[in-house]
PDB file of N, CA and C and ligand atoms in Angstrom:
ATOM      1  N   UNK U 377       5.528 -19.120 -21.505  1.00  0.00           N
ATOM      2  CA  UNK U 377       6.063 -18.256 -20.448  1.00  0.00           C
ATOM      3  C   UNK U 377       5.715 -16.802 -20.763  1.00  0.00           C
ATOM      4  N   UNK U 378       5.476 -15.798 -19.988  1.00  0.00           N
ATOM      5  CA  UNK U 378       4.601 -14.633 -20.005  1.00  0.00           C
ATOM      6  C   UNK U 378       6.179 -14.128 -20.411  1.00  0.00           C
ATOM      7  N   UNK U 379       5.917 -12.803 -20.716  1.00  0.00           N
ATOM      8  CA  UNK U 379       6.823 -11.799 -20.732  1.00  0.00           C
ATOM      9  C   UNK U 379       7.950 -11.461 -19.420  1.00  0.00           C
ATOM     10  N   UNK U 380       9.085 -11.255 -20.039  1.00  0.00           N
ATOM     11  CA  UNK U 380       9.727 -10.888 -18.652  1.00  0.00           C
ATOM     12  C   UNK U 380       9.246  -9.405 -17.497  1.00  0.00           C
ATOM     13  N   UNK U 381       9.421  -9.582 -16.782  1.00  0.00           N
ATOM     14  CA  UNK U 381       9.106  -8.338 -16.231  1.00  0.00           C
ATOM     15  C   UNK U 381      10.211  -7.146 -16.202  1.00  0.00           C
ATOM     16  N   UNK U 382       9.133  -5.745 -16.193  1.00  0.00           N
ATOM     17  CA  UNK U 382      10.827  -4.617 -16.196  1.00  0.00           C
ATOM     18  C   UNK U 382      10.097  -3.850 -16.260  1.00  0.00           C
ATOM     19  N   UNK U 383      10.116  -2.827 -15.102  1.00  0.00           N
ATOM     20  CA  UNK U 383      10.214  -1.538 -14.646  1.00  0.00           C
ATOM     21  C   UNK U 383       9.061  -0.716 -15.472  1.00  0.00           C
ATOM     22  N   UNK U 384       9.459  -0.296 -16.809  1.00  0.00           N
ATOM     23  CA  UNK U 384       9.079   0.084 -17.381  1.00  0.00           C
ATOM     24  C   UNK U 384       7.820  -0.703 -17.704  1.00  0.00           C
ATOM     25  N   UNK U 385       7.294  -1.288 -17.759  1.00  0.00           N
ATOM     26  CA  UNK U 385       5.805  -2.081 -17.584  1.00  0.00           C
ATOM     27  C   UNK U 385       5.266  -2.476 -16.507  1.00  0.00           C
ATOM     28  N   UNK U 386       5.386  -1.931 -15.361  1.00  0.00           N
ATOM     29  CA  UNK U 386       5.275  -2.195 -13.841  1.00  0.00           C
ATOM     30  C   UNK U 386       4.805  -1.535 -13.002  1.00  0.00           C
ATOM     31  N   UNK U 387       3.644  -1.548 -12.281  1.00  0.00           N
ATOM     32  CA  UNK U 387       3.000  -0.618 -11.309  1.00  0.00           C
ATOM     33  C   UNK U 387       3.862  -0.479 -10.012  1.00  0.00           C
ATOM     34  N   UNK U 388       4.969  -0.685 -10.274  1.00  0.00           N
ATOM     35  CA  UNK U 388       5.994  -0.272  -8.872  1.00  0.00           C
ATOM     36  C   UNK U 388       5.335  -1.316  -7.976  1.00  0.00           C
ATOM     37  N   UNK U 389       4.736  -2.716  -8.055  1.00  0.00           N
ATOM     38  CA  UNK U 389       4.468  -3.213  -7.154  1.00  0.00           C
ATOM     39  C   UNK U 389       5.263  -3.683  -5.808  1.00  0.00           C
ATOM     40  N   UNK U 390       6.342  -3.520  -6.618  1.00  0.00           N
ATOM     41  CA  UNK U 390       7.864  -4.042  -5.371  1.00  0.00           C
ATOM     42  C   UNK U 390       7.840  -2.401  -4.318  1.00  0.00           C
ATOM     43  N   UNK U 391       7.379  -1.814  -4.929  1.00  0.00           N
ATOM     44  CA  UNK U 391       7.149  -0.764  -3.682  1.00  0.00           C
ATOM     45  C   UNK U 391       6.228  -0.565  -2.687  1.00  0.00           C
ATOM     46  N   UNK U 392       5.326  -2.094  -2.611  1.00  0.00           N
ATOM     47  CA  UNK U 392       4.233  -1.539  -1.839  1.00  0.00           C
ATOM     48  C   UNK U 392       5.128  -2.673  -1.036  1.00  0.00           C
ATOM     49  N   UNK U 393       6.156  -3.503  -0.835  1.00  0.00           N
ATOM     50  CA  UNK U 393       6.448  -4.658  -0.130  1.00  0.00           C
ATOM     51  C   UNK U 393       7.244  -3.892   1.498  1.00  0.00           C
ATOM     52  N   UNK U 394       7.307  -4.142   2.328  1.00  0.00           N
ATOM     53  CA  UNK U 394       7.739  -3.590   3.649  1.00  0.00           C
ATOM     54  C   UNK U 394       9.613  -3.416   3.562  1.00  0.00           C
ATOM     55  N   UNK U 395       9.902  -2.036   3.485  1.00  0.00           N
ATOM     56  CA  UNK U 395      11.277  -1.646   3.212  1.00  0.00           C
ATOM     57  C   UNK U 395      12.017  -1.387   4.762  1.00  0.00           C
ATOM     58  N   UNK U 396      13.047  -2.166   4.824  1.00  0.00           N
ATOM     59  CA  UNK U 396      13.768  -2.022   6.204  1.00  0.00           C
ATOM     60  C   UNK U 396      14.637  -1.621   5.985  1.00  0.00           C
ATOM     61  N   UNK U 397      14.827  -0.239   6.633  1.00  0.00           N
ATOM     62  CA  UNK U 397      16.065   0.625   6.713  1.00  0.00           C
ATOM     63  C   UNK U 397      17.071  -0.075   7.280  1.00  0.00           C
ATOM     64  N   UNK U 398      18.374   0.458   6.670  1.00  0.00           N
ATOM     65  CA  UNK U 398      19.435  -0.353   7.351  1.00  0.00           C
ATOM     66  C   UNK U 398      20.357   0.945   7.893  1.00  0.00           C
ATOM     67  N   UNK U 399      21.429   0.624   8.504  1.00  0.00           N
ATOM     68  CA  UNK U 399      21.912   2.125   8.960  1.00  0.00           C
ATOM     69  C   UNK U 399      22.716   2.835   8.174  1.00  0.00           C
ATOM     70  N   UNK U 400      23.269   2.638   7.226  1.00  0.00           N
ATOM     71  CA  UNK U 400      23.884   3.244   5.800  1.00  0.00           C
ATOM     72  C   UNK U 400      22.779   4.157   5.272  1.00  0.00           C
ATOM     73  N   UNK U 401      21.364   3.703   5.568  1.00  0.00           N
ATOM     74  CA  UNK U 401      20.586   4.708   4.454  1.00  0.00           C
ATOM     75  C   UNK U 401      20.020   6.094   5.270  1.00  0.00           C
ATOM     76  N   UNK U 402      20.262   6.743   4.058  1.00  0.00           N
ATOM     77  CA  UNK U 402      20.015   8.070   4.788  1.00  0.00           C
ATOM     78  C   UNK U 402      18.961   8.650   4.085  1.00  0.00           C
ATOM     79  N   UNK U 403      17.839   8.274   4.682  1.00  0.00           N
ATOM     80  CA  UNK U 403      16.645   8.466   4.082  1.00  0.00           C
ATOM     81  C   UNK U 403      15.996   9.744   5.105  1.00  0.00           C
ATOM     82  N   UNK U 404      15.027  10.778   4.577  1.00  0.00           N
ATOM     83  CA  UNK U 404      14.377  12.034   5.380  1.00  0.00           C
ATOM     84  C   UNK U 404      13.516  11.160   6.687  1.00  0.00           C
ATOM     85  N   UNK U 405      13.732  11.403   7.756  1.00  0.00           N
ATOM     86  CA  UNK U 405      12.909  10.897   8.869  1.00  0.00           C
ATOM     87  C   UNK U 405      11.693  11.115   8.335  1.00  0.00           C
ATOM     88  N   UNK U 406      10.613  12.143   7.721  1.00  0.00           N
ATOM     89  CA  UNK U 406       9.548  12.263   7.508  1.00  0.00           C
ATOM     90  C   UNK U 406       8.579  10.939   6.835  1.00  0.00           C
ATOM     91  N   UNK U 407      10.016  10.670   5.649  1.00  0.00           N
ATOM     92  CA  UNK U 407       9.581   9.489   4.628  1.00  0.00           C
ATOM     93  C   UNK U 407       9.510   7.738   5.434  1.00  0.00           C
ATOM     94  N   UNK U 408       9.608   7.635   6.893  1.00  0.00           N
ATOM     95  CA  UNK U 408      10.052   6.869   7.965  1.00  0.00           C
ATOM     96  C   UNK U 408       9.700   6.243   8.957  1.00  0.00           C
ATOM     97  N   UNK U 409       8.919   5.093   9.251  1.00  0.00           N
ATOM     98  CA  UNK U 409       8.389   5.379  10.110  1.00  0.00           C
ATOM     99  C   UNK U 409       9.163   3.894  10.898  1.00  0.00           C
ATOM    100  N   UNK U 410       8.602   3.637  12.305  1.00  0.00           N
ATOM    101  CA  UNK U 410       9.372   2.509  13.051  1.00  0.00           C
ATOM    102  C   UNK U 410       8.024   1.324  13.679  1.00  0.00           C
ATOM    103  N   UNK U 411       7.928   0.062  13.165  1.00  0.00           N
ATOM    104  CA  UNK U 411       7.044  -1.164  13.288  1.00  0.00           C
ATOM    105  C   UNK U 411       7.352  -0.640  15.006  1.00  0.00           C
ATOM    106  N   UNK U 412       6.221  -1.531  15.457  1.00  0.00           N
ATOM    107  CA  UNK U 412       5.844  -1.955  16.890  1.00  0.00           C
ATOM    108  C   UNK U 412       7.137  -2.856  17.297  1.00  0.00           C
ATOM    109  N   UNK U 413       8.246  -3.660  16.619  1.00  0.00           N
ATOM    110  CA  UNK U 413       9.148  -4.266  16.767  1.00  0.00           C
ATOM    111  C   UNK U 413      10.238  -3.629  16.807  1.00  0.00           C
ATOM    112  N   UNK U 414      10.180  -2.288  16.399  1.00  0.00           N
ATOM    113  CA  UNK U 414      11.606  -1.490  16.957  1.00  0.00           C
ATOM    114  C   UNK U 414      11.881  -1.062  15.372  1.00  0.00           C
ATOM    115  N   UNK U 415      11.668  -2.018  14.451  1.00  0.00           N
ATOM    116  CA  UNK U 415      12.236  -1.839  13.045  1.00  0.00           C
ATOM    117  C   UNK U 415      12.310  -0.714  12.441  1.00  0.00           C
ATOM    118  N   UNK U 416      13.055   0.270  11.992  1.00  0.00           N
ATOM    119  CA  UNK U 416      13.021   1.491  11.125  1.00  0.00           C
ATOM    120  C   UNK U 416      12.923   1.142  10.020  1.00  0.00           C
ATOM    121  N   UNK U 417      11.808   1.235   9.182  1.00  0.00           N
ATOM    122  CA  UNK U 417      10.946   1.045   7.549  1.00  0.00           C
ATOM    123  C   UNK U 417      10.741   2.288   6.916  1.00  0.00           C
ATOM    124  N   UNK U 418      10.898   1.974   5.637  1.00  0.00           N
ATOM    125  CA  UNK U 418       9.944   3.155   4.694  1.00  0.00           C
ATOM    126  C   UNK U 418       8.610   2.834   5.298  1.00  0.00           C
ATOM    127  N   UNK U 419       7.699   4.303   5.579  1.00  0.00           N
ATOM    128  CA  UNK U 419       6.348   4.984   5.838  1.00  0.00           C
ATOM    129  C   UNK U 419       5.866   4.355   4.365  1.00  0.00           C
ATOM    130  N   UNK U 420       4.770   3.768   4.417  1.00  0.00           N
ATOM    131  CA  UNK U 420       3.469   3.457   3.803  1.00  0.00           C
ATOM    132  C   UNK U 420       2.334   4.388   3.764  1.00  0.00           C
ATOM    133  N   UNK U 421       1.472   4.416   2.319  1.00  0.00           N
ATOM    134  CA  UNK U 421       0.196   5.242   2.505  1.00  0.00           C
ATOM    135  C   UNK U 421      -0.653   4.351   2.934  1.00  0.00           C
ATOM    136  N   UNK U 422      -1.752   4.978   3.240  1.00  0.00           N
ATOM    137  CA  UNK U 422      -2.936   4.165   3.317  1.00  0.00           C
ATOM    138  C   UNK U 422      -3.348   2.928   2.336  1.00  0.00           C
ATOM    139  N   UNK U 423      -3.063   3.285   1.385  1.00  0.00           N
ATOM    140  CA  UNK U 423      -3.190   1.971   0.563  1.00  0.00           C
ATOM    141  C   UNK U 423      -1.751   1.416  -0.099  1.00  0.00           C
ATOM    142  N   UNK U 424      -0.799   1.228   0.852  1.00  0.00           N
ATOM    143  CA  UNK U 424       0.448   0.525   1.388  1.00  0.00           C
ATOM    144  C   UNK U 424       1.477   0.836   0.080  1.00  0.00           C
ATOM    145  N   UNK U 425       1.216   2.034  -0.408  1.00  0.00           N
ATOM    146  CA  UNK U 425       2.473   2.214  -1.115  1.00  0.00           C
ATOM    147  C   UNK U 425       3.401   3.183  -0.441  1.00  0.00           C
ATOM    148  N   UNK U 426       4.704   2.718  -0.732  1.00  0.00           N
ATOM    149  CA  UNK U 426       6.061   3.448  -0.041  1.00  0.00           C
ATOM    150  C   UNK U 426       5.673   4.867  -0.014  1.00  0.00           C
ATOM    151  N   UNK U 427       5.117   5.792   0.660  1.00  0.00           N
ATOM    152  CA  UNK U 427       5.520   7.175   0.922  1.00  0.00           C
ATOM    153  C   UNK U 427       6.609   8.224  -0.236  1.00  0.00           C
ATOM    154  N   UNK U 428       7.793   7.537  -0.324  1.00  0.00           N
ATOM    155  CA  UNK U 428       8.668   7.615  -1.684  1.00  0.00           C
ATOM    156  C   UNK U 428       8.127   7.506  -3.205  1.00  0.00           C
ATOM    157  N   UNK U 429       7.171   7.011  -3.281  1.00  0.00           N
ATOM    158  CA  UNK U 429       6.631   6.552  -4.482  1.00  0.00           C
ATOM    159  C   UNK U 429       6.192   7.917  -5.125  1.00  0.00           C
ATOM    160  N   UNK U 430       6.665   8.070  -6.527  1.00  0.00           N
ATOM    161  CA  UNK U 430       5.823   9.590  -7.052  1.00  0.00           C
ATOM    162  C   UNK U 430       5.031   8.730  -7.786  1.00  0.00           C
ATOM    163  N   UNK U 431       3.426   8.913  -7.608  1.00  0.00           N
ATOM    164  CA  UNK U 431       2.176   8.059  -7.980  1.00  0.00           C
ATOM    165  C   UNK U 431       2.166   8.763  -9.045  1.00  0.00           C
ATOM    166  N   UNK U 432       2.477   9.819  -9.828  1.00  0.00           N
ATOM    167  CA  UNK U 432       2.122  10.585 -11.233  1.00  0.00           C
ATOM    168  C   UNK U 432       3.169   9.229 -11.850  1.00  0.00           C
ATOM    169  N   UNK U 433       3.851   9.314 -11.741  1.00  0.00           N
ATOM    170  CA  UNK U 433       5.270   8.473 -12.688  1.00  0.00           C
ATOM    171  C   UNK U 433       5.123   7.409 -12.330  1.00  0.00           C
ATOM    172  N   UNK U 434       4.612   6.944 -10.980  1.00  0.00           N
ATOM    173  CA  UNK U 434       4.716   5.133 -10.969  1.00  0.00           C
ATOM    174  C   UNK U 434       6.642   4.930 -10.720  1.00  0.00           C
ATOM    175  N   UNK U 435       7.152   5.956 -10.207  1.00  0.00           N
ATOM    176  CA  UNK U 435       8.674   5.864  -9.903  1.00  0.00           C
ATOM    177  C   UNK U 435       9.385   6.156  -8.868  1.00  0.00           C
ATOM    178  N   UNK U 436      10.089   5.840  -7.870  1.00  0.00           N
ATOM    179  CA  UNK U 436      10.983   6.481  -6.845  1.00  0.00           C
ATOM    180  C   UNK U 436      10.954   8.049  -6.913  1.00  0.00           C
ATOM    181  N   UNK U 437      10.080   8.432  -6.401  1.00  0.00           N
ATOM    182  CA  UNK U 437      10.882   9.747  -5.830  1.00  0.00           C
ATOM    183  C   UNK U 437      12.538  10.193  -4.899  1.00  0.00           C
ATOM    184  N   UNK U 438      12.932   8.865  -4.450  1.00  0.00           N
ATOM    185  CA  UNK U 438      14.380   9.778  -4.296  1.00  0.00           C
ATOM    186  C   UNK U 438      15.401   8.732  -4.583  1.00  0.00           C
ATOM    187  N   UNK U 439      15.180   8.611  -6.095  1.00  0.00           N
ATOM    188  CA  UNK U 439      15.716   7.588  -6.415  1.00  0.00           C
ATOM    189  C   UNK U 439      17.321   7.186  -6.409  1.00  0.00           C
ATOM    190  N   UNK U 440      18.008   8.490  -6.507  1.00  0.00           N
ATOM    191  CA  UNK U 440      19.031   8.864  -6.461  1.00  0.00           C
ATOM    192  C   UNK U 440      19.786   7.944  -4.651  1.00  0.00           C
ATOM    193  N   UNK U 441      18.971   8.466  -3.865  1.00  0.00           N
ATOM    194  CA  UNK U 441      19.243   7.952  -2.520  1.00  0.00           C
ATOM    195  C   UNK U 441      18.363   7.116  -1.897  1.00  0.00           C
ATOM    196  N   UNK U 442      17.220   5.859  -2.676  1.00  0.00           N
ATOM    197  CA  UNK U 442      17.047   5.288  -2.029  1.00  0.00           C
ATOM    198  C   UNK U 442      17.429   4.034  -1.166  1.00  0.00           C
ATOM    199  N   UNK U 443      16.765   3.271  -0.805  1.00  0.00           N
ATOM    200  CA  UNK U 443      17.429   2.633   0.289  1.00  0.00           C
ATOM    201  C   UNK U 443      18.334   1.569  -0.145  1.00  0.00           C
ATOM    202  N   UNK U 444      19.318   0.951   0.308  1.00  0.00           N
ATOM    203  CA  UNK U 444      20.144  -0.454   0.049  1.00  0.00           C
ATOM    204  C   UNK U 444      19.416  -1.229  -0.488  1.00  0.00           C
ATOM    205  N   UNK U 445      18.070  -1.699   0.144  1.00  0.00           N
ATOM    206  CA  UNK U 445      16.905  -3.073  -0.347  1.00  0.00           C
ATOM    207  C   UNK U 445      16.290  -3.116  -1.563  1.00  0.00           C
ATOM    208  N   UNK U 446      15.993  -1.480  -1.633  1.00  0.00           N
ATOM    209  CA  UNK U 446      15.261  -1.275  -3.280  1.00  0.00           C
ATOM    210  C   UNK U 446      16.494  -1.559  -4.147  1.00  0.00           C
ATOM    211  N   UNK U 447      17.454  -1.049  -3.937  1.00  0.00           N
ATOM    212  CA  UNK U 447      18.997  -0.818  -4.975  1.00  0.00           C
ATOM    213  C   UNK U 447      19.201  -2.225  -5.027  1.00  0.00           C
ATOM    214  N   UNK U 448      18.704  -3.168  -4.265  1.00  0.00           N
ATOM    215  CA  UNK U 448      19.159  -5.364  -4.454  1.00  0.00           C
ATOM    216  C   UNK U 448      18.049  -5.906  -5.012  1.00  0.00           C
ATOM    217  N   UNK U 449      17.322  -5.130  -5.473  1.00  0.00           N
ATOM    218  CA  UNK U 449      16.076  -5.881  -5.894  1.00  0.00           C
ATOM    219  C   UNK U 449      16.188  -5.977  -7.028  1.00  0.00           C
ATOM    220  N   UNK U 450      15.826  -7.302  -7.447  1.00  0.00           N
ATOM    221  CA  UNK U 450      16.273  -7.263  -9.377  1.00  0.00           C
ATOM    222  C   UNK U 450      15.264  -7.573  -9.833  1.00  0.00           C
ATOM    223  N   UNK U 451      15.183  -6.471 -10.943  1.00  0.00           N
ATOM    224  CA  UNK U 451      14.247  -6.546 -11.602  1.00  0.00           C
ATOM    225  C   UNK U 451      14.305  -7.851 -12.675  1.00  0.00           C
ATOM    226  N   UNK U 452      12.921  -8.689 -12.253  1.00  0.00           N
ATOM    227  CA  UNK U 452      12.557  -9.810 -13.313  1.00  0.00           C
ATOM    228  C   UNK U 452      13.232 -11.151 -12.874  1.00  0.00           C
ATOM    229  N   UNK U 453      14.140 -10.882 -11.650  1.00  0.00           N
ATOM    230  CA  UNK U 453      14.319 -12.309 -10.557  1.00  0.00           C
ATOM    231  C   UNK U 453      13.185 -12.760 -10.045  1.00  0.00           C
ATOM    232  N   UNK U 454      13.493 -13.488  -8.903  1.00  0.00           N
ATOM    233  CA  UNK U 454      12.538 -14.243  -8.710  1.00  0.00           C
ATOM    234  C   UNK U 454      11.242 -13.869  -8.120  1.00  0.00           C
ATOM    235  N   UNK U 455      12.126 -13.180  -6.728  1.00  0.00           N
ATOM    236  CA  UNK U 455      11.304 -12.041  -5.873  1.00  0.00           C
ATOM    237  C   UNK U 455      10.349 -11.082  -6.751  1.00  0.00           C
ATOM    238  N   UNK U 456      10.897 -10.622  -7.517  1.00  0.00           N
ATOM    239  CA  UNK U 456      10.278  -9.559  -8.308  1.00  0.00           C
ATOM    240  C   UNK U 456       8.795 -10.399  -9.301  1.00  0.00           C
ATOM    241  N   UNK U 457       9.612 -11.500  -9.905  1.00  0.00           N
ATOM    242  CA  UNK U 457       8.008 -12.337 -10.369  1.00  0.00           C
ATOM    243  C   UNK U 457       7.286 -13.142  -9.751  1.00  0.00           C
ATOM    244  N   UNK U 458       7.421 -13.262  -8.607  1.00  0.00           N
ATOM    245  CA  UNK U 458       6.607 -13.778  -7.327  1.00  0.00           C
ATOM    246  C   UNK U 458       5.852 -12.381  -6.770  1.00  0.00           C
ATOM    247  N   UNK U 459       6.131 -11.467  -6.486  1.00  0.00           N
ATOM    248  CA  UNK U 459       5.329 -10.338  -6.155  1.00  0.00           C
ATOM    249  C   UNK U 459       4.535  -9.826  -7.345  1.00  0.00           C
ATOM    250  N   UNK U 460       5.194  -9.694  -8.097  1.00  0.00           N
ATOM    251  CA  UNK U 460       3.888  -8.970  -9.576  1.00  0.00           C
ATOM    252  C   UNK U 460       2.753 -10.331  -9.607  1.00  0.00           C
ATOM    253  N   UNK U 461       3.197 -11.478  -9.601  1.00  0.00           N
ATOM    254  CA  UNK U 461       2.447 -12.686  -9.841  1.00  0.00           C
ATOM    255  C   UNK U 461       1.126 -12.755  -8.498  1.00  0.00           C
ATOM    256  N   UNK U 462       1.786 -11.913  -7.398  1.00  0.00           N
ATOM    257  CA  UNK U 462       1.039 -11.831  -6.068  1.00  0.00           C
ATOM    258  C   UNK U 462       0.060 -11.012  -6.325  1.00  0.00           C
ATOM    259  N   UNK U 463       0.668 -10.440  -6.915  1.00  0.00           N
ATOM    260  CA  UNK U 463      -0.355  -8.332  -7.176  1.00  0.00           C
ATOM    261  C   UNK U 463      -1.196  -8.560  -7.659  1.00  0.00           C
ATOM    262  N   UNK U 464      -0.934  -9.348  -9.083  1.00  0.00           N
ATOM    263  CA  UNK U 464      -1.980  -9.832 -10.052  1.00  0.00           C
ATOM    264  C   UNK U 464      -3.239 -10.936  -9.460  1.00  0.00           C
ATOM    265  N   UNK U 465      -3.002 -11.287  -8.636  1.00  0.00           N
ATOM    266  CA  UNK U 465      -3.893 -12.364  -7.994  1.00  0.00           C
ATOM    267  C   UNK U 465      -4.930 -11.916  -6.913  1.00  0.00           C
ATOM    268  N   UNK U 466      -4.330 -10.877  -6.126  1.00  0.00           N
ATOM    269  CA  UNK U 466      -4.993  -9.824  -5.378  1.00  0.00           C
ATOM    270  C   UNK U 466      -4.395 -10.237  -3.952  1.00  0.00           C
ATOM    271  N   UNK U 467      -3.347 -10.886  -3.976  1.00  0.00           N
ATOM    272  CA  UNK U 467      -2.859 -11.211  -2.588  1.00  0.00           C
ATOM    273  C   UNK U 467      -1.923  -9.807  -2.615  1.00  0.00           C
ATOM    274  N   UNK U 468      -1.501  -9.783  -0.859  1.00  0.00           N
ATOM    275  CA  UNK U 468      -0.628  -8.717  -0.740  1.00  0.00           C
ATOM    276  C   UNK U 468       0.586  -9.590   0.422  1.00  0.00           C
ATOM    277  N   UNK U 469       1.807  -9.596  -0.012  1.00  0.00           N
ATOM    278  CA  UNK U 469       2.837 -10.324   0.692  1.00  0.00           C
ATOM    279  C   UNK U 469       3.694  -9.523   1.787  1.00  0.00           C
ATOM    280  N   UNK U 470       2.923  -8.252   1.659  1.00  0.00           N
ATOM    281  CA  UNK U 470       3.791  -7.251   2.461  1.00  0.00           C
ATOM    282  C   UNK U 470       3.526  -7.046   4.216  1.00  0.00           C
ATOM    283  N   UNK U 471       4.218  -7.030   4.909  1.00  0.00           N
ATOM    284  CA  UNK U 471       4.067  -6.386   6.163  1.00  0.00           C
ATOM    285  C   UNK U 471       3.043  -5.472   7.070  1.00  0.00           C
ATOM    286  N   UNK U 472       1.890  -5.841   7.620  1.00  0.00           N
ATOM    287  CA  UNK U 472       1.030  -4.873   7.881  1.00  0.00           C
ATOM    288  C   UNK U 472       1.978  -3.161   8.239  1.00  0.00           C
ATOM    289  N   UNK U 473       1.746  -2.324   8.265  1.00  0.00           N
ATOM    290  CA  UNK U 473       2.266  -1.274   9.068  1.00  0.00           C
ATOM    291  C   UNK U 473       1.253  -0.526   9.431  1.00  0.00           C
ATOM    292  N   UNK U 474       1.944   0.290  10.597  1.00  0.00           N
ATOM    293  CA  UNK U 474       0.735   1.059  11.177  1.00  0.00           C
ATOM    294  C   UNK U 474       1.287   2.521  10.139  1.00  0.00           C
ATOM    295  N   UNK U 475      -0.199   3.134   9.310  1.00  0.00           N
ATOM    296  CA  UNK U 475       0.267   4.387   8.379  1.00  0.00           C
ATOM    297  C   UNK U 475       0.847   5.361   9.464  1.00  0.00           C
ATOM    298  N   UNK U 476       1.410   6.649   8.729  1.00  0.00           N
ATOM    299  CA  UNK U 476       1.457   8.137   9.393  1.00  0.00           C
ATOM    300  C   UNK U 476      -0.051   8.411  10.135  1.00  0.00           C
TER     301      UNK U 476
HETATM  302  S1  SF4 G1701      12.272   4.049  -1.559  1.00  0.00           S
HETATM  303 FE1  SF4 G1701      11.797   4.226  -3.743  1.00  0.00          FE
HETATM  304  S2  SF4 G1701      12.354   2.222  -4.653  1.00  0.00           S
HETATM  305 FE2  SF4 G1701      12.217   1.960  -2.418  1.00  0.00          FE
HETATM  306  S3  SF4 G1701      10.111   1.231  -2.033  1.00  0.00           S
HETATM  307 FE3  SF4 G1701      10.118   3.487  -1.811  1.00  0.00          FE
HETATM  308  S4  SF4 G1701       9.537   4.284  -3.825  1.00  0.00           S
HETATM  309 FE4  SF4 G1701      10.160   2.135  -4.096  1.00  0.00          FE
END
C-alpha cells in the first residue's frame, strides 16, 4: 500500500475538482463564477485550478474563509485517494467550466 496521502505532499489536486458554493459561503464574487446550470462554483483557471489557489505555495489562498466543500474534504479518505490516484493517471474527474 503506497503512502497515505496529506496535504503537505500534494499538488492541491482536490482543488482543481468543481467547487459548489453553497449559501453560507461568503466567498469574493470575483473568485466566482455560475455553470450554464444556474450553479454558483469557485472560478477555474485555464488549466482548471480553483482561482483561490496561491500556485507559489500549492495552498488556499483564503483559507481562513474557504468554502463548506473544501472544509469536508478529508484529507487521505477516499475521495481524496481516488482523485490524486486520477491526477496521477492523467484523467481529470472534474466538471468542465466555462473560464473567466
Ligand atoms: S477555495 Fe481554497 S481549498 Fe477550495 S478549491 Fe479553492 S483553493 Fe482549494
Amino acid at each position: 500500500m503506497s503512502d497515505a496521502a496529506h496535504c503537505a505532499r500534494c499538488d492541491a489536486v482536490c482543488c482543481r475538482l468543481t467547487v459548489v458554493l453553497q449559501p453560507e459561503d461568503a466567498i469574493p464574487e470575483h473568485l466566482t463564477t455560475h455553470l450554464d446550470s444556474g450553479l454558483h462554483v469557485m472560478a477555474r483557471d485555464d488549466e482548471g485550478w480553483c482561482v483561490a489557489l496561491d500556485g507559489a505555495r500549492m495552498n488556499c489562498g483564503i483559507y481562513e474563509s474557504r468554502p463548506l466543500i473544501c472544509r469536508r474534504f478529508v484529507m487521505n479518505g477516499p475521495y481524496c485517494r481516488q482523485v490524486r490516484d486520477d491526477y496521477a493517471a492523467g484523467e481529470d474527474r472534474s466538471i468542465p467550466l466555462r473560464t473567466l
